[in-house]
XYZ file of C-alpha atoms in Angstrom:
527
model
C -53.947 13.346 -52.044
C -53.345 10.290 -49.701
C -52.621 8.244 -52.164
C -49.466 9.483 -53.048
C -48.133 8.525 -49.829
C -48.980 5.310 -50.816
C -45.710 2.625 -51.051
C -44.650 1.660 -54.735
C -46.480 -1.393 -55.284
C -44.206 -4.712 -55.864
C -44.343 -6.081 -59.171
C -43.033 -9.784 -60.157
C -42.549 -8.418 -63.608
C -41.149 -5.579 -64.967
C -43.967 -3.243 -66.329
C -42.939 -0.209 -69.383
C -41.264 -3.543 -71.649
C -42.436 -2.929 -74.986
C -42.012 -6.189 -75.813
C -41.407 -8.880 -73.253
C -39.590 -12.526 -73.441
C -41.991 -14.182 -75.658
C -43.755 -11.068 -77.625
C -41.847 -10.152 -81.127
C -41.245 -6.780 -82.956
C -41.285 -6.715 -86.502
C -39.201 -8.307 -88.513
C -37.291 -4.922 -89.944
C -37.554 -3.963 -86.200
C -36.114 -7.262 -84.642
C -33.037 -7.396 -87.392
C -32.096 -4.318 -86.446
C -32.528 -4.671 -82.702
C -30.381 -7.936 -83.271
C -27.476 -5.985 -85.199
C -27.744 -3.546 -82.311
C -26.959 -6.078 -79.649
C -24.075 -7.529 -82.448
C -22.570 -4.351 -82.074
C -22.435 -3.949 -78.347
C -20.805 -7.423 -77.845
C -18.058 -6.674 -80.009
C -16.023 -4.503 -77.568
C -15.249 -7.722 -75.200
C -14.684 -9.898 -78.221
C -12.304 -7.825 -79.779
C -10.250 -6.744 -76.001
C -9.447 -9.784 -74.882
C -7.996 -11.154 -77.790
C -5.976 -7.856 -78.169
C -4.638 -9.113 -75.135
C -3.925 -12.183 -75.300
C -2.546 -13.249 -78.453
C 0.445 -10.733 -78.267
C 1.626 -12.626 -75.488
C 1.270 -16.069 -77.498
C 3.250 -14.791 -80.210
C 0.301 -13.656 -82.775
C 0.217 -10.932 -84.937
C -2.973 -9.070 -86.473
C -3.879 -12.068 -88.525
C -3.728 -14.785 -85.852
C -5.930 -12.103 -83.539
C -8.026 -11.150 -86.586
C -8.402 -15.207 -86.845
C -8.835 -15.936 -83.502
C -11.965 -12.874 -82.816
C -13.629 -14.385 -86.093
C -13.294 -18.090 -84.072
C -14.895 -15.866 -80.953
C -17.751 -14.471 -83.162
C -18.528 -17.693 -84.271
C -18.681 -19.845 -80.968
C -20.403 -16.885 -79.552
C -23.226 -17.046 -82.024
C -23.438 -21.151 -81.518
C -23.895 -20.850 -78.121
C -26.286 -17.428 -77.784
C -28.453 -19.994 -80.007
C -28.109 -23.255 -77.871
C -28.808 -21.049 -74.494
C -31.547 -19.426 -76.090
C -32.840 -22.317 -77.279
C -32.561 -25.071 -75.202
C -30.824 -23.288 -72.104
C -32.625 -20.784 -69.730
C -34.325 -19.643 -73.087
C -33.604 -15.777 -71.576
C -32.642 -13.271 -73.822
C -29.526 -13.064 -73.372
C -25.721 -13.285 -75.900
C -23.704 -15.773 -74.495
C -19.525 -14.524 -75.160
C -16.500 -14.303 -73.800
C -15.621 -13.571 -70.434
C -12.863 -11.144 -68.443
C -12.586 -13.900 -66.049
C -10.635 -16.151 -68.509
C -8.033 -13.991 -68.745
C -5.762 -14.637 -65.837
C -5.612 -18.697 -66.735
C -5.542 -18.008 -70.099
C -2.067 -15.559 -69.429
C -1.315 -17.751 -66.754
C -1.585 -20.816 -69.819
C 0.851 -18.759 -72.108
C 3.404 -17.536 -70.149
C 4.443 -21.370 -68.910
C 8.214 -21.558 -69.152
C 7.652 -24.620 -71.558
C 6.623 -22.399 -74.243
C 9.611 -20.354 -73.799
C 11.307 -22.954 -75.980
C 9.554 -22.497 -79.643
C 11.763 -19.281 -80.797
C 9.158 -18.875 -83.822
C 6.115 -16.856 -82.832
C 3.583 -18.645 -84.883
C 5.031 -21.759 -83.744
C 4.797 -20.437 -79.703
C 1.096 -18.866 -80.568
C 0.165 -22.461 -81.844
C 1.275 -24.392 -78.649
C -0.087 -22.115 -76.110
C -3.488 -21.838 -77.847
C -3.490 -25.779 -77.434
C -2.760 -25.609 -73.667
C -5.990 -23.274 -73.187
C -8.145 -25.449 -75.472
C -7.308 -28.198 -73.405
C -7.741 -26.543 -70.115
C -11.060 -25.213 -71.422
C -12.283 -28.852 -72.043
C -11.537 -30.063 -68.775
C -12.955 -27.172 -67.229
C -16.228 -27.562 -68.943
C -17.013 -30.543 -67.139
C -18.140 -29.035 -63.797
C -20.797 -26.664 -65.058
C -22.017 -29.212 -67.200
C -22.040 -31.496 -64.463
C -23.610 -29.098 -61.948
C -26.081 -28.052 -64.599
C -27.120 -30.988 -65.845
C -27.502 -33.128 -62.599
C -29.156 -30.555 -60.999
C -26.384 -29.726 -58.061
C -26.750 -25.589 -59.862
C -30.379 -25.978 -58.902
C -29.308 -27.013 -54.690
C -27.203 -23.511 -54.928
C -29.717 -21.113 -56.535
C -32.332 -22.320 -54.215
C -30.090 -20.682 -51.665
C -31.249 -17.113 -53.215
C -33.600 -15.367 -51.878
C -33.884 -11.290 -53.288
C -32.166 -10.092 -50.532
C -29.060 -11.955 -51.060
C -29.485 -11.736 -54.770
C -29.513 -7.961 -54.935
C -25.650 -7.965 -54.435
C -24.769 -11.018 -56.818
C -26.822 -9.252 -59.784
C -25.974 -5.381 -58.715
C -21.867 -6.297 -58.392
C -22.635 -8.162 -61.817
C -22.698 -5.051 -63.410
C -20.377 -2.459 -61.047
C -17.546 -5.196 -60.607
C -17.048 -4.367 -64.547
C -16.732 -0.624 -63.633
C -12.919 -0.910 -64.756
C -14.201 -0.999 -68.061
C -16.224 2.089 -68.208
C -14.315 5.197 -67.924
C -10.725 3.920 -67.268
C -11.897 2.551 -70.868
C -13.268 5.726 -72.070
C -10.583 7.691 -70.877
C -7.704 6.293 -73.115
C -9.238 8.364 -75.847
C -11.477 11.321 -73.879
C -11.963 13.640 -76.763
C -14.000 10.014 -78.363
C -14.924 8.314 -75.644
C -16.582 11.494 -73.689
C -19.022 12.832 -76.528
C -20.267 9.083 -77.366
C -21.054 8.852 -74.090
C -22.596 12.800 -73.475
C -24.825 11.961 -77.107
C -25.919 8.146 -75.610
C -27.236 9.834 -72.697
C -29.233 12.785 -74.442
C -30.636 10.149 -77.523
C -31.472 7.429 -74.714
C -33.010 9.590 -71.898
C -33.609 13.030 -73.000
C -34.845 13.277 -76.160
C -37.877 10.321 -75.597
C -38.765 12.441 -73.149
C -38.810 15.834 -75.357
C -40.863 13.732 -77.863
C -43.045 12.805 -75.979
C -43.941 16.061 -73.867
C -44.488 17.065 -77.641
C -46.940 13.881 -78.713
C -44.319 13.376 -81.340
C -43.837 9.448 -82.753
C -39.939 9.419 -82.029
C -40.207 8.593 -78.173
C -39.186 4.577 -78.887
C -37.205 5.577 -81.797
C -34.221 7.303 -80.185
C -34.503 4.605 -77.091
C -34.582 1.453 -79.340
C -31.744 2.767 -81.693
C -29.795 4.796 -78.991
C -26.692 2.993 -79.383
C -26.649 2.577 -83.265
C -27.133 6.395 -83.590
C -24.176 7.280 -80.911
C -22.167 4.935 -83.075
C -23.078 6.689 -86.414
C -21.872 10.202 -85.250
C -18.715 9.425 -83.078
C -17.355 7.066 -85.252
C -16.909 9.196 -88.357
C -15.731 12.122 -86.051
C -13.164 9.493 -84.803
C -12.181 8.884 -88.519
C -11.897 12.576 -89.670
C -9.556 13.343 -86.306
C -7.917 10.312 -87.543
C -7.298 11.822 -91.504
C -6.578 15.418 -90.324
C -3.724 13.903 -88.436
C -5.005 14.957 -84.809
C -2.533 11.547 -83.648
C 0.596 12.001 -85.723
C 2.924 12.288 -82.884
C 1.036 10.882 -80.314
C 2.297 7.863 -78.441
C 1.226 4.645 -79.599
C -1.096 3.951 -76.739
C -3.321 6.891 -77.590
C -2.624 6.165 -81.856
C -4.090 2.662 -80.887
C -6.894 3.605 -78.776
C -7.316 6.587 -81.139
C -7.154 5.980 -84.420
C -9.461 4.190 -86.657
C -6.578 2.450 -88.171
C -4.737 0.790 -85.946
C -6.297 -2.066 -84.914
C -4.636 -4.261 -87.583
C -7.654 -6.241 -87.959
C -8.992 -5.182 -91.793
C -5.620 -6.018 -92.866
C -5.443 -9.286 -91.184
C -8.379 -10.897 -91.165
C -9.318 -13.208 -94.907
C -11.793 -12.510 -96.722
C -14.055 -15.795 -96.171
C -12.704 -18.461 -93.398
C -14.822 -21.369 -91.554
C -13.767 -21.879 -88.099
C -13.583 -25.718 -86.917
C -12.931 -27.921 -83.826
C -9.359 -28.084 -83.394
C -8.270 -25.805 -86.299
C -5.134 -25.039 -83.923
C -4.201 -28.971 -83.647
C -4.720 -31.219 -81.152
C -5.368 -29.603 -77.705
C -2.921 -30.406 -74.704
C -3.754 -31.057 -70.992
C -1.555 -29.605 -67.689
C -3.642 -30.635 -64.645
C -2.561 -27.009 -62.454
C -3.273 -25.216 -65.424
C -6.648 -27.397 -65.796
C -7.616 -26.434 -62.025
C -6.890 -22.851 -62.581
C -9.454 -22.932 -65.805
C -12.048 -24.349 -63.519
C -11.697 -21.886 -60.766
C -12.562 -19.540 -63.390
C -15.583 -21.536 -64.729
C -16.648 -21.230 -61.498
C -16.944 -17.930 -61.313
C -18.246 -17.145 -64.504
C -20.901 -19.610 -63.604
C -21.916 -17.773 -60.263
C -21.613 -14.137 -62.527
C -24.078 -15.953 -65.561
C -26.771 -16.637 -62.963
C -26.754 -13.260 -61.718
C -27.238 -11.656 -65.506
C -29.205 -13.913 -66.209
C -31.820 -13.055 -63.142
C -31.072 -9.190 -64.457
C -32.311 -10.726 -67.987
C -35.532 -12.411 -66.583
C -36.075 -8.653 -65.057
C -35.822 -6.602 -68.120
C -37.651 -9.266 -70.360
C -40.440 -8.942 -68.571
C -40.809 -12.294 -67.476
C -40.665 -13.668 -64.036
C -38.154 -15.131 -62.190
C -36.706 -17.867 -63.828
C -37.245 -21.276 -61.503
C -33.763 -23.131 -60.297
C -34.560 -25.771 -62.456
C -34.194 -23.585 -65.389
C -31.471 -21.890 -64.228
C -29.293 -24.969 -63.838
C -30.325 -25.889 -67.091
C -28.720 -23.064 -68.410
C -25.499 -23.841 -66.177
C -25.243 -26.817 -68.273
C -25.726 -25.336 -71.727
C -23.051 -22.561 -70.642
C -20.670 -25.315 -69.662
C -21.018 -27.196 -73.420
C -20.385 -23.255 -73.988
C -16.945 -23.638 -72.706
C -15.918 -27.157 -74.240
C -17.290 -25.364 -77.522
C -14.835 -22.795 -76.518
C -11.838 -25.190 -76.007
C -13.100 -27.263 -79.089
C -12.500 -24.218 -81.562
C -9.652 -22.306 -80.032
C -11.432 -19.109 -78.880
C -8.735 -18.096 -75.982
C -11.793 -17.877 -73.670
C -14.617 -19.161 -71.903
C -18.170 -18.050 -72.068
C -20.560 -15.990 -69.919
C -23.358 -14.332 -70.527
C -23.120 -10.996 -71.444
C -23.579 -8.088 -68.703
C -23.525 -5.228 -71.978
C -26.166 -6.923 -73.775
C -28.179 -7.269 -70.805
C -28.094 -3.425 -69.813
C -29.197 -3.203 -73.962
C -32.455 -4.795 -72.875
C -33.116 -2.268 -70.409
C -31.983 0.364 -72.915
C -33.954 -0.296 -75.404
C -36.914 -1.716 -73.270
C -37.159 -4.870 -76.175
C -36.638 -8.134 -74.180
C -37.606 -10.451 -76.949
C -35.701 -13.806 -77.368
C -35.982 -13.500 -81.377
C -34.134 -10.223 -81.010
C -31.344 -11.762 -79.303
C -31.509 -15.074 -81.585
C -31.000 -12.772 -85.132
C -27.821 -11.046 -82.909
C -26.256 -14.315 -83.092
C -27.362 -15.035 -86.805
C -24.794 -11.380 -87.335
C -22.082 -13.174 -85.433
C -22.027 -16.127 -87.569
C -22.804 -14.473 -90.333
C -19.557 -11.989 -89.635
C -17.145 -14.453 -88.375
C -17.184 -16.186 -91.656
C -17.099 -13.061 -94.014
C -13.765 -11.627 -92.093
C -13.251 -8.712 -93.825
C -16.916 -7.224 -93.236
C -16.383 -8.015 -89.590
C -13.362 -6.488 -89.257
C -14.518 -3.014 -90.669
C -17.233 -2.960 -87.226
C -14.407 -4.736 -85.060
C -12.421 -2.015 -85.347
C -14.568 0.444 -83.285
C -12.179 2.535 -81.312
C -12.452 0.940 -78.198
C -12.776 3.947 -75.805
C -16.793 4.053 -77.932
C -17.087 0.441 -76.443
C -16.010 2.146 -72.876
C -18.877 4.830 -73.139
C -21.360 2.225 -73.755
C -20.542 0.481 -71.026
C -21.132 3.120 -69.004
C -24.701 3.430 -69.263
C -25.091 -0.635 -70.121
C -23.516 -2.126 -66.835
C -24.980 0.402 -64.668
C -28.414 -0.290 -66.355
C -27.301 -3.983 -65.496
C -26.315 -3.228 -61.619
C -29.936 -1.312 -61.197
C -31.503 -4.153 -61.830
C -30.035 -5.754 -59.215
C -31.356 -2.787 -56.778
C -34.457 -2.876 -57.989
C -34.995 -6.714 -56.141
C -34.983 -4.423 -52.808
C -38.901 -3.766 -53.655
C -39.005 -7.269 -52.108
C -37.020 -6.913 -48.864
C -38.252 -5.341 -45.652
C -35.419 -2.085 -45.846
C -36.591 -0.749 -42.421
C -35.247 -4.363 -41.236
C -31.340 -3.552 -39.551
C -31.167 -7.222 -40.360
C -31.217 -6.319 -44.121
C -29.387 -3.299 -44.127
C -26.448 -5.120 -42.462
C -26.554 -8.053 -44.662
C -26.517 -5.664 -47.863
C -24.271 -3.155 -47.314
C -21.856 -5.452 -45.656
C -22.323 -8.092 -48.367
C -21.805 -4.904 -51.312
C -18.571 -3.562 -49.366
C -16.706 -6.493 -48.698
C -17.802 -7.246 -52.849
C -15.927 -4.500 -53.477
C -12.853 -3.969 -50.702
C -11.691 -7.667 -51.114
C -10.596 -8.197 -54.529
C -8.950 -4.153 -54.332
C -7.319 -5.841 -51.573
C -6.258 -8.847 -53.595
C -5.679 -6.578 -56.920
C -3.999 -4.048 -54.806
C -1.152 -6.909 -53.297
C -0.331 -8.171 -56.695
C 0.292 -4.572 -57.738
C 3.104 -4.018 -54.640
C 4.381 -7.164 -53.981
C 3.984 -9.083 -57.338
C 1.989 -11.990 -56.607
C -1.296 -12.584 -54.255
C -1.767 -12.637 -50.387
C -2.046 -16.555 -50.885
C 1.543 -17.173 -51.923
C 2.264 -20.714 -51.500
C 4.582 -22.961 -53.828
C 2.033 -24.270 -55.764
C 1.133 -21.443 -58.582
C -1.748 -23.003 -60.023
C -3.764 -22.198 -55.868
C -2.340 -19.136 -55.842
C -3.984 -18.279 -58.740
C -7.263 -20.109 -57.836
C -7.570 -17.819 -54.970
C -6.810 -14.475 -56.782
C -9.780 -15.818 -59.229
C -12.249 -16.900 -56.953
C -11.693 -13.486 -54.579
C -11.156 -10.550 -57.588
C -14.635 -11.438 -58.261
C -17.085 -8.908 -56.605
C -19.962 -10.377 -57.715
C -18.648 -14.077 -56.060
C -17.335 -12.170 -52.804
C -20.946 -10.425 -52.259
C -23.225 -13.365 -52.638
C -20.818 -15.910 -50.645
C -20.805 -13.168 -47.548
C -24.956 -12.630 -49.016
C -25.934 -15.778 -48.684
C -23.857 -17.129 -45.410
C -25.185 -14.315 -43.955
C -28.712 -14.487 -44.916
C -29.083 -17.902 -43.347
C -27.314 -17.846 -40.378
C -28.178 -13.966 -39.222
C -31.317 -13.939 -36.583
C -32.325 -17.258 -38.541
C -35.035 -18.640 -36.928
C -36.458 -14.979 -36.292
C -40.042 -15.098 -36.971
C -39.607 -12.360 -39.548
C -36.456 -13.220 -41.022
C -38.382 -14.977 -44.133
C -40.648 -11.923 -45.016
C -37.851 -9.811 -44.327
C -35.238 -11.155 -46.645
C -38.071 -11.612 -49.149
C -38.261 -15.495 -49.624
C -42.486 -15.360 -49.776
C -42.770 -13.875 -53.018
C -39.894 -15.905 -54.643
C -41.496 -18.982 -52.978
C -44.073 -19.471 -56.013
C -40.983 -19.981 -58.672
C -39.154 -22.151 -56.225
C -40.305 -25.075 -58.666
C -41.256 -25.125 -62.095
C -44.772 -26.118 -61.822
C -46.007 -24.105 -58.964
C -46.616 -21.187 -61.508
C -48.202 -20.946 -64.709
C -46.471 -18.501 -66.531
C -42.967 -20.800 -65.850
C -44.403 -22.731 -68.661
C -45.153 -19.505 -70.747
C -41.410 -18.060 -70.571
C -39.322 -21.063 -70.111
C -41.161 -24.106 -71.637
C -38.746 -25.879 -73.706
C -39.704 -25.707 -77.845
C -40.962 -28.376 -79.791
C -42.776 -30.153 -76.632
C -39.397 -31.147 -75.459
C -40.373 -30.047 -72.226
C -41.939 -33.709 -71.811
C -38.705 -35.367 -72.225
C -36.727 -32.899 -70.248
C -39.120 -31.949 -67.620
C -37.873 -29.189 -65.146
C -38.966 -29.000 -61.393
């Protein structure tokens, strides 16, 4: 009986993965698990377009167009960062942070001159391809020469519980809010999710029954399959008729314009749009934004490393991954895709779901995207998920994300004041500054930094409506200037056990998870 009063004991990797970072499923297994995590990126590749090509002047085909363009850069570079990047499981798409430069981008007053729409949506989607280009350079730059690797050597997992927890809860906007535009949808995929993902394995396996894993792995797809038709026959019986058109869009199965627009077969290409354009303030604002979807991609991808089963992923590695997400973004300015990249915090939370961190899982997800973005049609019919069924699974997928984040606390000392200070001041101030910075737009119509020059302004209302940037800049300031040269400030904040992955050869298994393939590690040696 003593032994249950026995601490938890730490573990560097996950245990309960069914199959980890380098272990495979079957092949029927694995192309479904890949369609699965197809399916879950779609919600953010089909929002922000909705978005922002209204505003540039685009109707359903040019946003039909521009999603397929999306789909297919996202599939390019889930395979390069898989690949040759941190080699982490994880789908590389596009990011919410993008959105204010890319607004910012097509609302300039020299657009206001083309009166035709296509003509506007043409020029303003050359001003964010060229902003996207420029602002690829400094995560290519800090990835590649290794300046990524200084910063993330900064970690330790006390400060990194707050980067990797707000990860996931600075997307809670996008959960229920979400959900809510359509509750009688959005509500039951989200009651069924729960009961197939974390009830019924349970009932099955009380019973010795073989459909524990089934109902995890296939959660999602399942939810899908029922709500969606219900969705469809509200939709025919005329439930929405005289609805407004807010709730008829978020509603009905029929009004995303996307079927209708998008072609049957199209190719996307560099510079399909024309040639891309350059305005240095609206070039600085893109980077600020890089920036943080830099400082957001290291956190998932630490969440990844978790839920793969692998260990944590040495600075090294994790730089080089800055740099593949940075050719990411040019790739994202070459082909005219509206926004940058980031790794995905939904497809992360899937691996956790589903408990199947394999990299070949991930790899035949982004076989579906480029397989989809050139059929149009067929990817329009799954695009056009009512988006409050994207808002459910959020739900459960970023807060899946966020726990893994919490789960780093194993390493900290939590009877230490120090740490309980540094993490619940880090977490609140992650949250309470950008409300305060959201919250001032809102009332006064621009941000608390209001100088003449726009393009700062808008740097600053990037950089500091980011809770996952706030809560590891306080984090890690905090972690190594608090009670620093305290004797047990190191075991405290947890820096011993990371200590073995500080450098790529100081543990074996950094060769197992994040060797380079074909013996390119030799050429490209990380430390």
């Amino acid at each position: 009986m003593a032994n249950i009063f026995v601490p938890h004991p730490v573990k560097e990797q996950l245990p309960g993965v069914d199959f980890c970072l380098t272990s495979n499923p079957s092949w029927p297994v694995a192309i479904i698990m890949g369609f699965q995590h197809y399916v879950v990126m779609l919600g953010t590749t089909v929002i922000i377009p909705s978005i922002i090509v209204p505003l540039m002047g685009g109707g359903n085909r040019e946003k039909a167009e521009v999603i397929q363009t999306l789909l297919f850069v996202a599939g390019l570079n889930t395979l390069l960062q898989t690949l040759f990047g941190t080699r982490l499981p994880v789908v590389i798409g596009p990011s919410y942070t993008f959105v204010v430069p890319a607004v910012f981008i097509v609302l300039a007053n020299r657009y206001n001159v083309y009166i035709d729409p296509h003509d506007r949506f043409i020029r303003s989607m050359r001003g964010i391809q060229g902003a996207l280009m420029i602002a690829s350079i400094f995560p290519i730059l800090a990835g590649f020469l290794g300046i990524w690797r200084l910063f993330v050597r900064l970690l330790s997992p006390l400060s990194a519980v707050p980067l990797i927890t707000l990860v996931g809860l600075g997307l809670y906007t996008h959960g229920f809010p979400q959900l809510a535009q359509c509750i009688e949808i959005g509500l039951p995929e989200l009651i069924i999710l729960v009961i197939l993902s974390q009830y019924l394995p349970h009932y099955f396996k009380s019973k010795g029954g073989i459909f524990e894993r089934f109902y995890e792995r296939y959660a999602v797809l399942l939810s899908i399959a029922i709500v969606w038709p219900y969705a469809a026959l509200l939709t025919a019986a005329g439930a929405y008729k005289n609805s407004p058109p807010n709730t008829q869009f978020s509603c009905r199965v029929d009004r995303s314009g996307l079927i209708s627009g998008a072609p049957w077969i199209r190719f996307p290409y560099p510079w399909q749009w024309g040639t891309p354009t350059v305005n240095a303030g609206e070039a600085f604002v893109m980077v600020a934004a890089a920036i943080v979807a830099l400082i957001e991609s290291t956190g998932a991808f630490k969440a990844a490393s978790r839920y793969a089963s692998a260990t944590p992923p040495p600075p090294s590695v994790l730089s080089r991954g800055a740099g593949w997400l940075g050719i990411g973004i040019m790739l994202d300015g070459l082909f005219g895709a509206v926004s940058g990249s980031t790794a995905l915090v939904e497809n992360v939370g899937l691996l956790a779901l589903t408990r199947v961190g394999s990299r070949r899982v991930v790899q035949i997800s982004a076989g579906f995207m480029l397989f989809f973005s050139v059929l149009g049609k067929f990817g329009a019919v799954l695009a056009s998920i009512p988006l409050p069924i994207f808002g459910a699974l959020y739900c459960l997928l970023f807060a899946y994300t966020a726990s893994a984040g919490l789960s780093l606390l194993q390493f900290c000392n939590l009877n230490s004041f120090r740490t309980k200070f540094i993490i619940g001041f880090s977490i609140f101030l992650g949250f309470s500054v950008p409300q305060y910075f959201n919250g001032y737009v809102i009332t006064s119509g621009h941000g608390p930094v209001h100088t003449n020059s726009a393009w700062l302004n808008l740097i600053m209302e990037i950089i500091f409506t980011s809770p996952a940037t706030v809560a590891v800049i306080v984090a890690i300031f905090l972690d190594h200037t608090v009670a620093r040269s305290h004797a047990s400030t190191r075991l405290d904040s947890g820096r011993h056990w990371w200590e073995k992955f500080r450098y790529f050869n100081k543990d074996p298994r950094s060769e197992e998870f994040y060797a380079l393939p074909l013996g390119l590690t030799r050429h490209f040696p990380s430390v």
